[in-house]
mmCIF file of N, CA and C in Angstrom:
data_model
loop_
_atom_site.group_PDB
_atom_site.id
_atom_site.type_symbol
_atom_site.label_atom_id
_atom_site.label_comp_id
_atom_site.label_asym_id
_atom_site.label_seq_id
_atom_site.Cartn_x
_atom_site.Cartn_y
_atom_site.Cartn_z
ATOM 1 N N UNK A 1 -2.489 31.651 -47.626
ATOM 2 C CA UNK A 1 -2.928 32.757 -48.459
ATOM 3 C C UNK A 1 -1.766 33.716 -48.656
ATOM 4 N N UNK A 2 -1.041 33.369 -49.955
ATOM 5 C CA UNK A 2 -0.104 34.785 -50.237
ATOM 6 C C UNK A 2 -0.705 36.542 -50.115
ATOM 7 N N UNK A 3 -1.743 36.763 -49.708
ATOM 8 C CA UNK A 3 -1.909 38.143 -49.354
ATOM 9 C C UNK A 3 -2.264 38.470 -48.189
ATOM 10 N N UNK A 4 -2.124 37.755 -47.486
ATOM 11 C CA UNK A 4 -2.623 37.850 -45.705
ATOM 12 C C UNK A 4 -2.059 38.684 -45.098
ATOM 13 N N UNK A 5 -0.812 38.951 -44.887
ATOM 14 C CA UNK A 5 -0.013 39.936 -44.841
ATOM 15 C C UNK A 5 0.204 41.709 -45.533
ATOM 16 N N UNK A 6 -0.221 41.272 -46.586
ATOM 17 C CA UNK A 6 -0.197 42.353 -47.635
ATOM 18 C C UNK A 6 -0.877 43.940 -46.904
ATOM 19 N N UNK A 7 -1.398 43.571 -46.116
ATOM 20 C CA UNK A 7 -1.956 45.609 -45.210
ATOM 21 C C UNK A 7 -0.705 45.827 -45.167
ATOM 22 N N UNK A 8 0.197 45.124 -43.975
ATOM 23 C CA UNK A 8 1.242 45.604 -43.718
ATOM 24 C C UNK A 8 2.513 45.777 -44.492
ATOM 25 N N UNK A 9 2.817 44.860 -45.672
ATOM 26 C CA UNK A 9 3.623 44.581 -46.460
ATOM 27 C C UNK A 9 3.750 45.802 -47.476
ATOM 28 N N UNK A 10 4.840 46.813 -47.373
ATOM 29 C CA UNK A 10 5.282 47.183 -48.565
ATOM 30 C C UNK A 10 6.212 46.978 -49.282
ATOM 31 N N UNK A 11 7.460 47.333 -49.022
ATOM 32 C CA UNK A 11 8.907 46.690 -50.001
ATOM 33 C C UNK A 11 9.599 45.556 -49.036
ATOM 34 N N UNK A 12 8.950 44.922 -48.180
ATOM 35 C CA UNK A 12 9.554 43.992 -47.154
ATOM 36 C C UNK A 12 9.401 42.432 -48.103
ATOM 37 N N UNK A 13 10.738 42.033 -47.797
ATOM 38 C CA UNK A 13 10.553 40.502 -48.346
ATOM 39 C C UNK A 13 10.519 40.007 -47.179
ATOM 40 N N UNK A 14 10.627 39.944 -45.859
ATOM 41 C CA UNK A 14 10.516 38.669 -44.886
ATOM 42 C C UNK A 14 9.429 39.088 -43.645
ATOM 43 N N UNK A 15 9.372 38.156 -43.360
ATOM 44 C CA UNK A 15 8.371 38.882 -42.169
ATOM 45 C C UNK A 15 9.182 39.572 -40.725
ATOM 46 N N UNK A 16 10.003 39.219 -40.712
ATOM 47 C CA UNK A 16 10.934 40.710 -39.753
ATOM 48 C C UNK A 16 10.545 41.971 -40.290
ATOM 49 N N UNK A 17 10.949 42.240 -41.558
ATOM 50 C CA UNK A 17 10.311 43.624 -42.432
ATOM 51 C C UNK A 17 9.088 43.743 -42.150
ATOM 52 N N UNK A 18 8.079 42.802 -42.553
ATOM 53 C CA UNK A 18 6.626 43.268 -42.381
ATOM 54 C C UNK A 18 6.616 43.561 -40.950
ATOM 55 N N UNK A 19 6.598 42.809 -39.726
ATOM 56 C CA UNK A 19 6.605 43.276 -38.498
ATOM 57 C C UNK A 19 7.313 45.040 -38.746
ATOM 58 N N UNK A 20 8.726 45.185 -38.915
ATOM 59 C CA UNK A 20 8.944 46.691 -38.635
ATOM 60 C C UNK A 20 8.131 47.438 -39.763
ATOM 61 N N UNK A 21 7.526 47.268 -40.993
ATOM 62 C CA UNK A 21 6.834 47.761 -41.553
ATOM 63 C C UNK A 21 5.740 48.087 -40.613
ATOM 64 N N UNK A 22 5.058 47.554 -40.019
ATOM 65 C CA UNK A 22 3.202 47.805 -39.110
ATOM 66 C C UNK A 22 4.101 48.287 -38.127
ATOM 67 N N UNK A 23 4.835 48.261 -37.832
ATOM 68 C CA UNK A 23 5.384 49.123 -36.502
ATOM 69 C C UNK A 23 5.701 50.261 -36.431
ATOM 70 N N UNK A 24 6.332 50.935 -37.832
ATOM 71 C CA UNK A 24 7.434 51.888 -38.169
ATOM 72 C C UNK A 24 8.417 51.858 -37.207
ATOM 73 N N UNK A 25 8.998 51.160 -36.816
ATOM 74 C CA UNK A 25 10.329 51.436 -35.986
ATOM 75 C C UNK A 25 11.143 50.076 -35.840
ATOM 76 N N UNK A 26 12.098 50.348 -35.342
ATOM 77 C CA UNK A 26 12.920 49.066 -35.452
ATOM 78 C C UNK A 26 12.152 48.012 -33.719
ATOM 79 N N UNK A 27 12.548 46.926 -34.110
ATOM 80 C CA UNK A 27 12.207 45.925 -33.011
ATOM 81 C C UNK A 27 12.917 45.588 -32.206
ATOM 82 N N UNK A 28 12.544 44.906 -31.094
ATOM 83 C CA UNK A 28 13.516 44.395 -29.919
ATOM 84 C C UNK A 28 12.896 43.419 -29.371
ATOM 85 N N UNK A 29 13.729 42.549 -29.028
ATOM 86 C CA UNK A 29 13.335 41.179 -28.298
ATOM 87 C C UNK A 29 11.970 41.388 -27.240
ATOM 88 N N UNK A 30 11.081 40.141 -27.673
ATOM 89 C CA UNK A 30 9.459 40.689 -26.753
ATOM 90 C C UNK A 30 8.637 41.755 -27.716
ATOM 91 N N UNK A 31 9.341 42.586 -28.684
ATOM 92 C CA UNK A 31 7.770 43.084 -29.394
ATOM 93 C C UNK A 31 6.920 41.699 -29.846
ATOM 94 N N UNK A 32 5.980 42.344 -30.103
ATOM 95 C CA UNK A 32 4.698 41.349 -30.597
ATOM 96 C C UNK A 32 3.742 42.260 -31.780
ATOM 97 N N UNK A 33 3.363 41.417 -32.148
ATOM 98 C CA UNK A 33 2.530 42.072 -33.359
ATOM 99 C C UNK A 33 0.975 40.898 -33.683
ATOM 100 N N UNK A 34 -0.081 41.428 -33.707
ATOM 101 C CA UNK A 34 -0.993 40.967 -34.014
ATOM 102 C C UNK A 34 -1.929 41.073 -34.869
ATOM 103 N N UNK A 35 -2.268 40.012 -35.694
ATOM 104 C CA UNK A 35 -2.744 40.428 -37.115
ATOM 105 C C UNK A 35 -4.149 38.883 -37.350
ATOM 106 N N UNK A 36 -5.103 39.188 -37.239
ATOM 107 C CA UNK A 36 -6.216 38.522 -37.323
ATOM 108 C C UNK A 36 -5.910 37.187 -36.652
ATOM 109 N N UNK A 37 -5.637 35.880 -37.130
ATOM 110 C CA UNK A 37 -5.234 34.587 -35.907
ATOM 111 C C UNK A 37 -3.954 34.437 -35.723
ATOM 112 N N UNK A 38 -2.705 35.550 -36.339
ATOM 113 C CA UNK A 38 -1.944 35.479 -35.828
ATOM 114 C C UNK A 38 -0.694 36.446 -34.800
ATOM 115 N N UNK A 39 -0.387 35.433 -34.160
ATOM 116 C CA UNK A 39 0.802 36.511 -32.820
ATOM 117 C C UNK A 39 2.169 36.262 -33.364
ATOM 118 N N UNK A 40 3.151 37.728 -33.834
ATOM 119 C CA UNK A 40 4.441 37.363 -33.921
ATOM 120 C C UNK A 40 5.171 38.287 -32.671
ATOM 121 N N UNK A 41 5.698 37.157 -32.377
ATOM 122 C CA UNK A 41 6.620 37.760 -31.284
ATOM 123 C C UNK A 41 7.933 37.439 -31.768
ATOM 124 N N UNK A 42 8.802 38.422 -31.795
ATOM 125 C CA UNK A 42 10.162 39.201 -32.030
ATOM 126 C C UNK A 42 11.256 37.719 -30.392
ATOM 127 N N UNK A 43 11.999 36.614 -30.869
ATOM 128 C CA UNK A 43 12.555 36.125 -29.891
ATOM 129 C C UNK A 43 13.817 36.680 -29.421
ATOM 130 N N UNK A 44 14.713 36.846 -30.467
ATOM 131 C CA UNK A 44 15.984 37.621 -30.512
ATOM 132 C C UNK A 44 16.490 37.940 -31.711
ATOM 133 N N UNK A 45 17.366 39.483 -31.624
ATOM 134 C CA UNK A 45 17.598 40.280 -32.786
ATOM 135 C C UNK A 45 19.062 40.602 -32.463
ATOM 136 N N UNK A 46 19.927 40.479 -33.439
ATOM 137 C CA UNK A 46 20.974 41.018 -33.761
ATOM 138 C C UNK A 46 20.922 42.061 -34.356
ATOM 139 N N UNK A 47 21.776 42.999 -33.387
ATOM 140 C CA UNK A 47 21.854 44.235 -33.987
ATOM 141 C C UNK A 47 20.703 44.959 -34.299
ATOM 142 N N UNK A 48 20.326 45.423 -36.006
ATOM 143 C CA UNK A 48 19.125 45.515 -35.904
ATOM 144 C C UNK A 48 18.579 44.347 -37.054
ATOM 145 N N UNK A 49 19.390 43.388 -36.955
ATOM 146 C CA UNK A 49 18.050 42.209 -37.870
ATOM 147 C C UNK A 49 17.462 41.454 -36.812
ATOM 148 N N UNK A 50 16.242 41.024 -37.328
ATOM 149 C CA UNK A 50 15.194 40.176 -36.291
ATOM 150 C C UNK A 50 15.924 38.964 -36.835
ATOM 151 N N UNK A 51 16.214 38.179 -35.575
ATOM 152 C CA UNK A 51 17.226 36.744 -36.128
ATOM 153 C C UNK A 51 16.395 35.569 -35.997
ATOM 154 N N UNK A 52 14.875 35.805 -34.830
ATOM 155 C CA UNK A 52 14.014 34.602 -34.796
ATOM 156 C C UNK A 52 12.903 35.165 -34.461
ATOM 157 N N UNK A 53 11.812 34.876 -34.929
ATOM 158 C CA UNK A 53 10.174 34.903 -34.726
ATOM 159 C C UNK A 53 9.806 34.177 -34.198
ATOM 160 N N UNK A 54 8.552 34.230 -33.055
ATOM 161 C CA UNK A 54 7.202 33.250 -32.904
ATOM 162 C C UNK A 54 6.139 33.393 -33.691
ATOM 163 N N UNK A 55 5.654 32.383 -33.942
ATOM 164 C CA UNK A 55 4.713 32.224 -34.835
ATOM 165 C C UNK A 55 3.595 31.882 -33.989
ATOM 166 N N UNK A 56 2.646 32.700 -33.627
ATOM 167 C CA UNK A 56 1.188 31.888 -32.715
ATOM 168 C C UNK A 56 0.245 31.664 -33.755
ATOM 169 N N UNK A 57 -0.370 30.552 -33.884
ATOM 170 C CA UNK A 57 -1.790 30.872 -34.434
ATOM 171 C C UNK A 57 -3.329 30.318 -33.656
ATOM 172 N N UNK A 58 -4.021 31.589 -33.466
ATOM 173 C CA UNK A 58 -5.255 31.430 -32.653
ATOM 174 C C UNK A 58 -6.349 30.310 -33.737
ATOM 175 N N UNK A 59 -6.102 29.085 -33.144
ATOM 176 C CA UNK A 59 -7.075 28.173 -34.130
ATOM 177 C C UNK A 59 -8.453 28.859 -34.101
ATOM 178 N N UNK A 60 -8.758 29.920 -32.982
ATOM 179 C CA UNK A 60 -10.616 30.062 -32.058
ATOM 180 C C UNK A 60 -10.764 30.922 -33.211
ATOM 181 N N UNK A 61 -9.894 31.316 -33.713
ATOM 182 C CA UNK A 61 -10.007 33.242 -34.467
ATOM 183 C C UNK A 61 -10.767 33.018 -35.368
ATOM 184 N N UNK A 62 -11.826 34.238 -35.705
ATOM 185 C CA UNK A 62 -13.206 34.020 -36.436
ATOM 186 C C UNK A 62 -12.886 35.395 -37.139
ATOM 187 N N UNK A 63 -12.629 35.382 -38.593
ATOM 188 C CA UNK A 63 -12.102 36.825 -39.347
ATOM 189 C C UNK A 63 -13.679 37.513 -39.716
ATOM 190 N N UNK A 64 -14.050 38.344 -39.111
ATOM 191 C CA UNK A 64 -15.316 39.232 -38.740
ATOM 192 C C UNK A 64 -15.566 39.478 -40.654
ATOM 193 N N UNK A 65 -14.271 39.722 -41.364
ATOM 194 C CA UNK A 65 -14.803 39.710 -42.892
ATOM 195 C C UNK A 65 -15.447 38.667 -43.784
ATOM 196 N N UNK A 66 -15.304 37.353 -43.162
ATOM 197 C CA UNK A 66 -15.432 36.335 -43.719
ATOM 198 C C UNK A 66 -17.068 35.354 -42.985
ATOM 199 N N UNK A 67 -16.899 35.718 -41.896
ATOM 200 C CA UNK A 67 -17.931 35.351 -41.093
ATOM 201 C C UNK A 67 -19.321 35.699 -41.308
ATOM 202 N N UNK A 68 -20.334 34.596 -41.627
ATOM 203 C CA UNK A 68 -21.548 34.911 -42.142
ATOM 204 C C UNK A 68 -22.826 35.164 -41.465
ATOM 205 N N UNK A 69 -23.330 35.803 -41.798
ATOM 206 C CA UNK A 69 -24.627 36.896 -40.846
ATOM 207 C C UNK A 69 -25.545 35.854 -40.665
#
């Protein structure tokens, strides 16, 4: 889904940006960020670019908007 991201997303093209976008601040190796089934964890950053991400995704995750009564 190209808008999955989009809460956090304002002028960011990569997802390093979106992470410091929902954060407001710059990152460091071990932040984490969590966003409906997924976990990004920050692996290592140069300087201040994020140089590698984890990507988790919770297969269990049930999006409470989508989920039917």
């Amino acid at each position: 889904d190209d808008e999955y991201l989009d809460e956090f997303k304002g002028e960011s093209e990569t997802v390093g940006g979106v992470m410091m976008e929902a954060k407001r601040d710059f990152l460091k190796k071990g932040d984490t960020l969590t966003f409906r089934c997924l976990t990004l964890k920050v692996e290592a950053v140069e300087g201040r670019r994020i140089s590698r991400i984890r990507v988790r995704i919770d297969r269990q995750y049930t999006d409470p908007e989508t989920e039917e009564e």
